[in-house]
Short mmCIF file of C-alpha atoms and ligand atoms in Angstrom, two decimals:
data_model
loop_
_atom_site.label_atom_id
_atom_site.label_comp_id
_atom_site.label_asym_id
_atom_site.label_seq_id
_atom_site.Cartn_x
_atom_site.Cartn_y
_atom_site.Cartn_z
CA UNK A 1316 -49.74 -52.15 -46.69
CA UNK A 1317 -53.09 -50.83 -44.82
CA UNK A 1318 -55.93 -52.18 -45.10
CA UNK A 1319 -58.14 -49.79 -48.11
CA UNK A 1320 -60.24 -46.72 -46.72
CA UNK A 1321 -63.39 -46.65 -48.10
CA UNK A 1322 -63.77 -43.07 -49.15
CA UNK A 1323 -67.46 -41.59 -51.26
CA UNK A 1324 -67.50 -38.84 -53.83
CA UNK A 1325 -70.90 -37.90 -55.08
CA UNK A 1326 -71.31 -35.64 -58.10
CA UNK A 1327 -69.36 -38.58 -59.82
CA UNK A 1328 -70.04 -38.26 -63.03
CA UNK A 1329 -69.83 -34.13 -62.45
CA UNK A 1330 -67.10 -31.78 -63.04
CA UNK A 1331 -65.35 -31.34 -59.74
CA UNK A 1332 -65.38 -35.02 -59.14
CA UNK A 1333 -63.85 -35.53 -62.38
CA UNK A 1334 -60.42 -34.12 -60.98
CA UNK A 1335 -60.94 -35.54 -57.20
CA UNK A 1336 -61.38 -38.94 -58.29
CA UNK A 1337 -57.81 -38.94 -60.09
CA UNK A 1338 -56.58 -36.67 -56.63
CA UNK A 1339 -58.27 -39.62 -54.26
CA UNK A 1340 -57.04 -42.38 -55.80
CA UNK A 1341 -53.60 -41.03 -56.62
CA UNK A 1342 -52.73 -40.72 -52.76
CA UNK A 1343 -53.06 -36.97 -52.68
CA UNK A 1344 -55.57 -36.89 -49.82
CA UNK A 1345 -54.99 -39.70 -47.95
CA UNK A 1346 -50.84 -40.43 -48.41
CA UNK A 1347 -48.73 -42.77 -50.61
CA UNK A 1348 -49.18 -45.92 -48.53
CA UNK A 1349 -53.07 -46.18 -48.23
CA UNK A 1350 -55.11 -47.74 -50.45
CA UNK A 1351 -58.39 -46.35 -51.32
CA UNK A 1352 -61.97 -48.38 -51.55
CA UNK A 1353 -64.26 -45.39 -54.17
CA UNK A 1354 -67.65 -45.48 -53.78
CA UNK A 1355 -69.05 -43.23 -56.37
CA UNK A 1356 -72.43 -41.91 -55.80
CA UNK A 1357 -74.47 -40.24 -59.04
CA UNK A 1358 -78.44 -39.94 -59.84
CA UNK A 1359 -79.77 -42.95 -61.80
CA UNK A 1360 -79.83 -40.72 -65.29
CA UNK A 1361 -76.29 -40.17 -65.22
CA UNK A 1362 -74.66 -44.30 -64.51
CA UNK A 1363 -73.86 -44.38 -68.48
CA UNK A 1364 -71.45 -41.28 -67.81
CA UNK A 1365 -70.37 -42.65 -64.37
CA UNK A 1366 -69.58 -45.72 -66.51
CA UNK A 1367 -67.03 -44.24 -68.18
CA UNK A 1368 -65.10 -42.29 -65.43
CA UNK A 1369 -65.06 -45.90 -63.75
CA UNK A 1370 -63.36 -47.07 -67.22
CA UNK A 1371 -61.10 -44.15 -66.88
CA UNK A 1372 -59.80 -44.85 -63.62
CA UNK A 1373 -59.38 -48.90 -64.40
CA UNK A 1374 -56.84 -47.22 -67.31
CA UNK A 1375 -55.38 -44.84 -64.98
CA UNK A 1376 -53.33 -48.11 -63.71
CA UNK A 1377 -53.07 -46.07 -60.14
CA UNK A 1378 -51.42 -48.39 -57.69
CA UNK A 1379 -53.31 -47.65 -54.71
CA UNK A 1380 -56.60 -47.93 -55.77
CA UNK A 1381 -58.15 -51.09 -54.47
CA UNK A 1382 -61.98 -51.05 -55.84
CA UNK A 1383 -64.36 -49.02 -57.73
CA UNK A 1384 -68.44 -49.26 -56.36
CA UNK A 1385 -70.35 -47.00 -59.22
CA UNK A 1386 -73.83 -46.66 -58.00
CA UNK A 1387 -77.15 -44.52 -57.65
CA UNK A 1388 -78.21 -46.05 -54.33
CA UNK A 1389 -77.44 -43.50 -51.48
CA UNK A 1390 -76.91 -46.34 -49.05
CA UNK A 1391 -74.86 -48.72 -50.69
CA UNK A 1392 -72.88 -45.68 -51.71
CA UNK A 1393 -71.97 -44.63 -47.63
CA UNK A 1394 -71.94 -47.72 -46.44
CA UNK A 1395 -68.63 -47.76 -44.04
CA UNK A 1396 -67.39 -45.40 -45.24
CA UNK A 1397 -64.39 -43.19 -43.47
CA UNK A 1398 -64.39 -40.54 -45.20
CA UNK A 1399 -67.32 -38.38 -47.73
CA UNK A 1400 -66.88 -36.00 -50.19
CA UNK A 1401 -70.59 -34.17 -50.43
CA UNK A 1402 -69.76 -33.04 -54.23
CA UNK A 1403 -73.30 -33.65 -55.87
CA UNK A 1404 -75.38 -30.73 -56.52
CA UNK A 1405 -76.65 -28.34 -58.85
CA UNK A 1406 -73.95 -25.56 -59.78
CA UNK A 1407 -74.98 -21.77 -60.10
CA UNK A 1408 -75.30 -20.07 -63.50
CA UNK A 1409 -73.93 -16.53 -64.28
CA UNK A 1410 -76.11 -14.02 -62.71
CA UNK A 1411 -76.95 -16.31 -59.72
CA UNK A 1412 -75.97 -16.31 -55.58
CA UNK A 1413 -75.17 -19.64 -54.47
CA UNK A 1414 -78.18 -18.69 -51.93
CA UNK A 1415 -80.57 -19.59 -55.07
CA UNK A 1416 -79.21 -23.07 -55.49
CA UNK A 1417 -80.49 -23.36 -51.69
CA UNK A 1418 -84.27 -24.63 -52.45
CA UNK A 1419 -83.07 -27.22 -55.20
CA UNK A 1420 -79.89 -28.64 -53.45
CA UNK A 1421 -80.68 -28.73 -49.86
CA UNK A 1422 -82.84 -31.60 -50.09
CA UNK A 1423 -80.12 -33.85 -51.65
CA UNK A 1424 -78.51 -33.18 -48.31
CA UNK A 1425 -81.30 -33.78 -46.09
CA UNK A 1426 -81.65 -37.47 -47.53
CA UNK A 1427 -77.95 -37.84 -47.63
CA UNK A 1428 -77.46 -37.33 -44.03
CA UNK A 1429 -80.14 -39.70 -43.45
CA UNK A 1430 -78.03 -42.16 -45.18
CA UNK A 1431 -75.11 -41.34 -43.70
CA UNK A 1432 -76.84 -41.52 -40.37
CA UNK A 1433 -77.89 -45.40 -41.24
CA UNK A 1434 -74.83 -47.11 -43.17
CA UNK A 1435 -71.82 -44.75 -42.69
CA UNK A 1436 -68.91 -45.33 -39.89
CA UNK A 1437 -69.57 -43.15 -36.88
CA UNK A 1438 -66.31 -41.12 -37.20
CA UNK A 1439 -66.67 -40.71 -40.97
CA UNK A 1440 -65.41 -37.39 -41.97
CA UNK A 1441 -68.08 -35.67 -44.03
CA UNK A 1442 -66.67 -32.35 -46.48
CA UNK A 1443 -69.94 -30.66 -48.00
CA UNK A 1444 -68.89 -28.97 -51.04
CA UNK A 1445 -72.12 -28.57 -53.00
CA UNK A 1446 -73.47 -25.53 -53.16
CA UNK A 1447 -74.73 -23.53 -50.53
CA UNK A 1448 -71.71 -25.41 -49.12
CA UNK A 1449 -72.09 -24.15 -45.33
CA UNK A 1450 -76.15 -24.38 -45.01
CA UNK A 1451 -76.19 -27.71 -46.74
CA UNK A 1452 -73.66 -29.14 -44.15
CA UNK A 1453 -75.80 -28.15 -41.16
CA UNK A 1454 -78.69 -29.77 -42.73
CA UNK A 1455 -77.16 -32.83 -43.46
CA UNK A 1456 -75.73 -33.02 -39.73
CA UNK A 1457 -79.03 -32.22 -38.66
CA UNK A 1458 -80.38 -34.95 -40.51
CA UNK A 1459 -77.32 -37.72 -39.18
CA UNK A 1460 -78.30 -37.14 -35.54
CA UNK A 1461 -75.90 -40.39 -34.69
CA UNK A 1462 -72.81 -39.11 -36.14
CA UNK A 1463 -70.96 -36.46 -34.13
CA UNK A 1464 -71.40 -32.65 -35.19
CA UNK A 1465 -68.02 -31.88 -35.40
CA UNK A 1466 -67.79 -34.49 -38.47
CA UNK A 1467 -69.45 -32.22 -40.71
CA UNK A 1468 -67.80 -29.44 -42.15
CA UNK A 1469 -67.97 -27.30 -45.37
CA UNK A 1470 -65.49 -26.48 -47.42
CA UNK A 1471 -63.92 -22.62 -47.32
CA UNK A 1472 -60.70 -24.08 -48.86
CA UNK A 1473 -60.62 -22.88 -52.19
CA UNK A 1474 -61.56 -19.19 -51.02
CA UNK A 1475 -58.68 -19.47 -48.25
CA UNK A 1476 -56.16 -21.06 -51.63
CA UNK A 1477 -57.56 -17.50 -53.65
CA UNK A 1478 -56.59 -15.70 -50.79
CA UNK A 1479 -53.55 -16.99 -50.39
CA UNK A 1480 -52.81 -16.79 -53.81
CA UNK A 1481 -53.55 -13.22 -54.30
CA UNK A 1482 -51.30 -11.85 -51.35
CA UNK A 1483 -48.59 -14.02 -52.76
CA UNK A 1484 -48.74 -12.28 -55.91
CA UNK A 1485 -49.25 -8.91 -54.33
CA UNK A 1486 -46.03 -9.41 -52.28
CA UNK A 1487 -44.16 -11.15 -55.27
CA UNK A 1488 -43.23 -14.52 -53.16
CA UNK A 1489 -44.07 -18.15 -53.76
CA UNK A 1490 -47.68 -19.30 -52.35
CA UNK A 1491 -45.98 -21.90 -50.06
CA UNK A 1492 -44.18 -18.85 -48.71
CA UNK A 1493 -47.75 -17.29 -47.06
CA UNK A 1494 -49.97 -18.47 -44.47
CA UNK A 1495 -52.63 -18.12 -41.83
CA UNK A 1496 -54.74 -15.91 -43.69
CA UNK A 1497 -58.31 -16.64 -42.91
CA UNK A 1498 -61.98 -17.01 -44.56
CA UNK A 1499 -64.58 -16.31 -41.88
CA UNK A 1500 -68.01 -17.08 -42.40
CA UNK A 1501 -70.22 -18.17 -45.61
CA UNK A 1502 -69.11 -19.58 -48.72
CA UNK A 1503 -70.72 -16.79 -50.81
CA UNK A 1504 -69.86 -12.85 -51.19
CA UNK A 1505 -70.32 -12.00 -48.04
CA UNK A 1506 -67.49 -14.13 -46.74
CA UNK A 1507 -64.48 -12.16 -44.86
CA UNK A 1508 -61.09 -13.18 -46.23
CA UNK A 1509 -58.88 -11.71 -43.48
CA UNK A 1510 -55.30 -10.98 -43.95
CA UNK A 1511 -54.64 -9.17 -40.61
CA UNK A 1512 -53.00 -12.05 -39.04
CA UNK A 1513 -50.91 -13.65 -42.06
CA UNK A 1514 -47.72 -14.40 -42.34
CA UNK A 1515 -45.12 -14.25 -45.21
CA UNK A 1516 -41.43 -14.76 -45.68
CA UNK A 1517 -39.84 -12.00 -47.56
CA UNK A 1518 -36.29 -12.02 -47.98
CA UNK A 1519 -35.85 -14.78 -46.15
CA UNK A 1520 -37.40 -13.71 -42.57
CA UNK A 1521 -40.94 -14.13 -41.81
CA UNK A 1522 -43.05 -10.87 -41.82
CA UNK A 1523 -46.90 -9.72 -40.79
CA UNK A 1524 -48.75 -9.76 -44.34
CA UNK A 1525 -50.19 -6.41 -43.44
CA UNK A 1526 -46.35 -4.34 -42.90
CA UNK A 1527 -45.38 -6.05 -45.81
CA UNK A 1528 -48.58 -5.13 -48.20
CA UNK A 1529 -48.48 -1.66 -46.10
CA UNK A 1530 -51.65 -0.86 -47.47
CA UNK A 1531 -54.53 -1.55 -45.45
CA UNK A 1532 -57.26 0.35 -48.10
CA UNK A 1533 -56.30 -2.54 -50.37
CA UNK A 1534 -56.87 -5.39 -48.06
CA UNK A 1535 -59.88 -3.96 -47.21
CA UNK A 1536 -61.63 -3.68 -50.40
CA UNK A 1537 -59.75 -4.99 -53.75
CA UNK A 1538 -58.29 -8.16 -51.71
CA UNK A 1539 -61.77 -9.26 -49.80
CA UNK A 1540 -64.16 -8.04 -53.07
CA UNK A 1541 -61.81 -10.49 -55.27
CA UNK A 1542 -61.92 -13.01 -53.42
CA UNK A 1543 -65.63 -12.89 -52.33
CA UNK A 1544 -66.46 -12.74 -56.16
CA UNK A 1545 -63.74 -14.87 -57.74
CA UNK A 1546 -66.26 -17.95 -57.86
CA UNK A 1547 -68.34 -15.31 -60.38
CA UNK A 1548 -65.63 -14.35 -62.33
CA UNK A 1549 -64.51 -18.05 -63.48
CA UNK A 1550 -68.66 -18.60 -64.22
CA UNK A 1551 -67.61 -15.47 -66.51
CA UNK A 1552 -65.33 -16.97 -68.29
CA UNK A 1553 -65.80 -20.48 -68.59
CA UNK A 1554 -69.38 -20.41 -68.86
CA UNK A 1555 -68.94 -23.07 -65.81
CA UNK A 1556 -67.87 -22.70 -62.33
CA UNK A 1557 -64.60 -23.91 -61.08
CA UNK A 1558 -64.06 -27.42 -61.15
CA UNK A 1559 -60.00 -28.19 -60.84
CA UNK A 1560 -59.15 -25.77 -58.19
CA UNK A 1561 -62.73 -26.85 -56.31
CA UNK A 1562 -61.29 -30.02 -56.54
CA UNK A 1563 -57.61 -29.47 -55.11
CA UNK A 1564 -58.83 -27.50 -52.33
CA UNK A 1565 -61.82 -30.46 -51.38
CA UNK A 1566 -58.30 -32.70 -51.90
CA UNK A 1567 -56.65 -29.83 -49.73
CA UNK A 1568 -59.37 -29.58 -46.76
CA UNK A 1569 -59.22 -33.75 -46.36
CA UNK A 1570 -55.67 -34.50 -46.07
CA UNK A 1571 -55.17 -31.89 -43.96
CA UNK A 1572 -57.94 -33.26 -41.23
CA UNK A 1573 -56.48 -36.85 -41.58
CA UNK A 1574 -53.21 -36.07 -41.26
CA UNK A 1575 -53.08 -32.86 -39.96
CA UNK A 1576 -51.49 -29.21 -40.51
CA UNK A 1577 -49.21 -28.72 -37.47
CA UNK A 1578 -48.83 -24.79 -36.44
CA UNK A 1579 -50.53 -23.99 -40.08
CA UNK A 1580 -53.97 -22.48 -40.15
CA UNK A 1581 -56.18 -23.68 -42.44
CA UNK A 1582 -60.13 -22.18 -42.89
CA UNK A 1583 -63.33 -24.64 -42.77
CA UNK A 1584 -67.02 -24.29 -42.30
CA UNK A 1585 -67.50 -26.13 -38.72
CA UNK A 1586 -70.67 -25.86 -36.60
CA UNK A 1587 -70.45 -22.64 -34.44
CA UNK A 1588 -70.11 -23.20 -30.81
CA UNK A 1589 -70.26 -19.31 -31.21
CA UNK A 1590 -66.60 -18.34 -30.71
CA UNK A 1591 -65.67 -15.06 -31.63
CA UNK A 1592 -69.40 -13.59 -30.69
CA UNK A 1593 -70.77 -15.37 -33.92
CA UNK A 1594 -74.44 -17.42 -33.82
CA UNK A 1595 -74.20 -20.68 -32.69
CA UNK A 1596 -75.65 -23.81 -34.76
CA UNK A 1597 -74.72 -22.01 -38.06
CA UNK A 1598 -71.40 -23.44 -40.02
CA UNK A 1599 -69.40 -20.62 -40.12
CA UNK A 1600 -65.79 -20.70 -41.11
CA UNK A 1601 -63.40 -20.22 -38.68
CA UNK A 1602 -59.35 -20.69 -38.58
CA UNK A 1603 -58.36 -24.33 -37.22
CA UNK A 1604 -55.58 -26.06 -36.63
CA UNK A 1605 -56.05 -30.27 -36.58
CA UNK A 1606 -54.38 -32.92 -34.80
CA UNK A 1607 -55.54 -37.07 -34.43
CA UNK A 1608 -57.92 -35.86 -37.18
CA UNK A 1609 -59.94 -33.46 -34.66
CA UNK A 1610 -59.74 -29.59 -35.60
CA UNK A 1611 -59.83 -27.46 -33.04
CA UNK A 1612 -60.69 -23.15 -33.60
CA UNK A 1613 -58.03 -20.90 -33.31
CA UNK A 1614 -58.57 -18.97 -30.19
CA UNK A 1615 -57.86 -15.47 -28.97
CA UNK A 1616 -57.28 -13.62 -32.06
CA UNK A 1617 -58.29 -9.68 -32.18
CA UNK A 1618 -61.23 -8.71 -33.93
CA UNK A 1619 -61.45 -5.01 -35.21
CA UNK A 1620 -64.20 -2.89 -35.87
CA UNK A 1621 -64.04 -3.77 -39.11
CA UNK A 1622 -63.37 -7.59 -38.94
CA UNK A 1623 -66.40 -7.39 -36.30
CA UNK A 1624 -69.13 -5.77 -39.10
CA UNK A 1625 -67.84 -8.09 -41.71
CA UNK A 1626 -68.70 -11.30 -39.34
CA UNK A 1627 -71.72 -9.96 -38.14
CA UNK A 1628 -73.32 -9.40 -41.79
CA UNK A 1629 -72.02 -12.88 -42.68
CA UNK A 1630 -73.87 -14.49 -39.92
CA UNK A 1631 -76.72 -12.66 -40.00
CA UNK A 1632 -76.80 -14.65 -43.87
CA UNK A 1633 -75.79 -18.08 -42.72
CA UNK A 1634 -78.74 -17.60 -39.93
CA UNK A 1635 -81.51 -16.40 -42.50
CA UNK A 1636 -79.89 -19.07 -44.96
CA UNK A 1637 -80.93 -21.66 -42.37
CA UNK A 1638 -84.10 -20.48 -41.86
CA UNK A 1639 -84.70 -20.83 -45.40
CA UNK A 1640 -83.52 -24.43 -45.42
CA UNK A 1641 -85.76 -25.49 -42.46
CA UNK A 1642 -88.67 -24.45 -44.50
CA UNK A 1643 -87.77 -26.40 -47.36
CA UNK A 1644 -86.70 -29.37 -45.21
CA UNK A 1645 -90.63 -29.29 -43.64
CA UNK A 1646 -91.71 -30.61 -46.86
N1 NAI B 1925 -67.66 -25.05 -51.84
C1 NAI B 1925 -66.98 -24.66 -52.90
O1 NAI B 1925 -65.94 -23.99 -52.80
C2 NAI B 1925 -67.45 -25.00 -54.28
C3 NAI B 1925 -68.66 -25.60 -54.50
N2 NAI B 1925 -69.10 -25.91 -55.76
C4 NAI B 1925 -70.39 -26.58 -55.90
O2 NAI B 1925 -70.18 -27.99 -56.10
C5 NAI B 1925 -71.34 -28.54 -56.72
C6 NAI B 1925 -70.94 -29.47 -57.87
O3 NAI B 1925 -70.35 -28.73 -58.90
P1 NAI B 1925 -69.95 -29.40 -60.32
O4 NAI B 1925 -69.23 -30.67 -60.12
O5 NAI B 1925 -69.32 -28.33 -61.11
O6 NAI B 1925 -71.41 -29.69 -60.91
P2 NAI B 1925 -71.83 -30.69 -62.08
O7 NAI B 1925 -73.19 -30.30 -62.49
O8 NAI B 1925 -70.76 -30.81 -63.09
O9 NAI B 1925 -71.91 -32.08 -61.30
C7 NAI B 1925 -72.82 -32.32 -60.29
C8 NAI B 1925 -73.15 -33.80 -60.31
O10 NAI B 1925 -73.96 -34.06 -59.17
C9 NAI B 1925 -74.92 -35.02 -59.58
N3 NAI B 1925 -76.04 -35.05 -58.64
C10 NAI B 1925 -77.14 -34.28 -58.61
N4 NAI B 1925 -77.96 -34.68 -57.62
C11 NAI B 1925 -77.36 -35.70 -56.99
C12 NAI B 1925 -77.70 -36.54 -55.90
N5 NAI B 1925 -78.87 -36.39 -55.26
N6 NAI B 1925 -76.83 -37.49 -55.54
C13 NAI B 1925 -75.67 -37.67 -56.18
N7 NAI B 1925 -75.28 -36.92 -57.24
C14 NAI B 1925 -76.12 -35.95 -57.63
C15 NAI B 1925 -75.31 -34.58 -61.00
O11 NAI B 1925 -75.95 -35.62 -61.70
C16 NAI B 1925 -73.94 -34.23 -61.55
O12 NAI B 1925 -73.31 -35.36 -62.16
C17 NAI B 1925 -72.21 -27.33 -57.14
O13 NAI B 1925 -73.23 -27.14 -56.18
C18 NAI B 1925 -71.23 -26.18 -57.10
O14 NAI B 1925 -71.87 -24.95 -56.91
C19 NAI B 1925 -68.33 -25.63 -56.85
C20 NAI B 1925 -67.09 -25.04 -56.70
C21 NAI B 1925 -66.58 -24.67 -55.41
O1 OAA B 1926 -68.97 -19.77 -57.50
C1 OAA B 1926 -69.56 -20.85 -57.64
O2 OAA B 1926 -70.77 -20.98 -57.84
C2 OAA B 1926 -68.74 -22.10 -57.47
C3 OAA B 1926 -68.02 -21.92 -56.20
O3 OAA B 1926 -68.57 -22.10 -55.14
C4 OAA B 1926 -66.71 -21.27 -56.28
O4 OAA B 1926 -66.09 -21.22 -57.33
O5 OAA B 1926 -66.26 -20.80 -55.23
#
């Protein structure tokens, strides 16, 4: 068997983690023949709680996990480690944008990419799913000036798995039978969840989403408002946001850039180089595909009038939302 990847979820002893750690160390992310190393990262106030999800997972009895490190010290906590799942943040309240959580989370991510910058391998694979997801990923980059750019990305996953799921439904066809629909931009409402280039098999031939739907008032306003608010709507109704499908898509977004999605699109929040006319050093979500565990943007797609004002106002946010987070970094 391989020799165990040492893989960090912070947030341990939150509720997101509290699904990935079972998904990690099941072999969900990383495949049925690799053993996992967890290092699980939590503030000092919360070790008695962290305590007991390590107790958990000893009685889980899951064959590949090889070790449990439970521990409040950011550097022991990325030490080699391959791969990071940024998890540990405040989560927004009913009422709130995720832009508000910016001043009290993007600090955590500031000092974490410090760490990351001193203990963690240089190719680890960093997934920032705290909350603002994309802002707080450029900050911790910023802050891990020895680890390549392109290892930092934020996660646009579970938006891309709403989308998905919603045209599925609309079209009445299994989920696994839709794909390359796309999230561009921020993780917040002013994302774009585009369906003008998916792809679903009906009847048992492959069809453009938008023929099949044939009704392009609904993708542009009932499909992209749902999805842009659907975070909201679970804070509705469970009084919490979404923790289980959070946690399959961060599952999602990782084993897909280890071991890759062939032809399949899939959505993530990578550092702009400024394709498709959007500002550069912002992470914006874009359509990749990944191979060797480097994603590359999908190139050369057409952007409409409409796709173009719906990126624009997107990163026009993501640019004042790092504005915002350099001031509060100065401190
Ligand atoms: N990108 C996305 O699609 C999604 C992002 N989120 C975000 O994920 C974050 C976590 O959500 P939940 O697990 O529901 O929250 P939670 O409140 O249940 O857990 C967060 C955990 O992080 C810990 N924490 C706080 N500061 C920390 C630090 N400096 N280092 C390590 N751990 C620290 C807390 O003690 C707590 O145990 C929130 O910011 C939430 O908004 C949630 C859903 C989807
Ligand atoms: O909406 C929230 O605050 C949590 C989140 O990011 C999501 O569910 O997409």
């Amino acid at each position: 068997m391989a020799a165990p990847v040492k893989v960090v979820i912070t947030g341990a002893a939150g509720q997101i983690a509290y699904s990935l750690v079972y998904q990690v160390a099941s072999g969900a992310v990383f495949g049925p023949d690799q053993p996992v190393f967890l290092h699980l990262l939590d503030i000092a106030p919360m070790m008695g709680v962290l305590e007991g999800v390590v107790m958990e997972l000893a009685d889980c009895a899951l064959p590949l996990l090889a070790g449990v490190l439970p521990t409040a010290n950011p550097e022991e906590a990325f030490k080699d480690v391959s791969a990071a799942f940024l998890v540990g943040a405040m989560p927004r309240r009913e009422g709130m944008e995720r832009k508000d959580l910016l001043s009290a989370n993007v600090r955590i991510f500031k000092e974490q990419g410090q760490a990351l910058d001193k203990v963690a391998r240089k190719d680890v694979k960093v997934l920032v799913v705290g909350n603002p997801a994309n802002t707080n990923a450029l900050i911790c980059s910023k802050y891990a000036p020895s680890i390549p750019k392109e290892n930092f990305t934020a996660m646009t996953r579970l938006d891309q798995n709403r989308a998905q799921s919603q045209l599925a439904a609309k079209l009445g066809v299994p989920v696994r039978d839709v794909k390359n629909v796309v999230i561009w931009g921020n993780h917040s409402s002013t994302q774009f969840p585009d369906a003008s280039n998916a792809v679903a098999v009906i009847g048992g031939a492959q069809k453009p989403v938008p023929a099949a739907i044939n009704d392009d008032e609904y993708l542009k306003t009932s499909f992209v408002t749902t999805v842009q608010k659907r975070g909201a709507a679970v804070i509705a109704a469970r009084k919490m946001s979404s923790a289980l499908s959070a946690a399959k898509a961060a599952s999602d977004h990782m084993r897909d850039w280890f071991l890759g999605t062939g032809d399949r699109w899939v959505s993530m929040g990578v550092v702009s180089d400024g394709s498709y006319g959007t500002p550069r050093d912002i992470v914006f979500s874009f359509p990749v595909t990944i191979s060797g565990g480097k994603w590359k943007i999908v190139e050369g797609l057409t952007i409409s009038d409409f796709a173009r004002q719906m990126l624009d106002a997107t990163g026009k946010e993501l640019v004042e939302e790092k504005q915002d987070a350099l001031d509060v970094c100065k401190d």
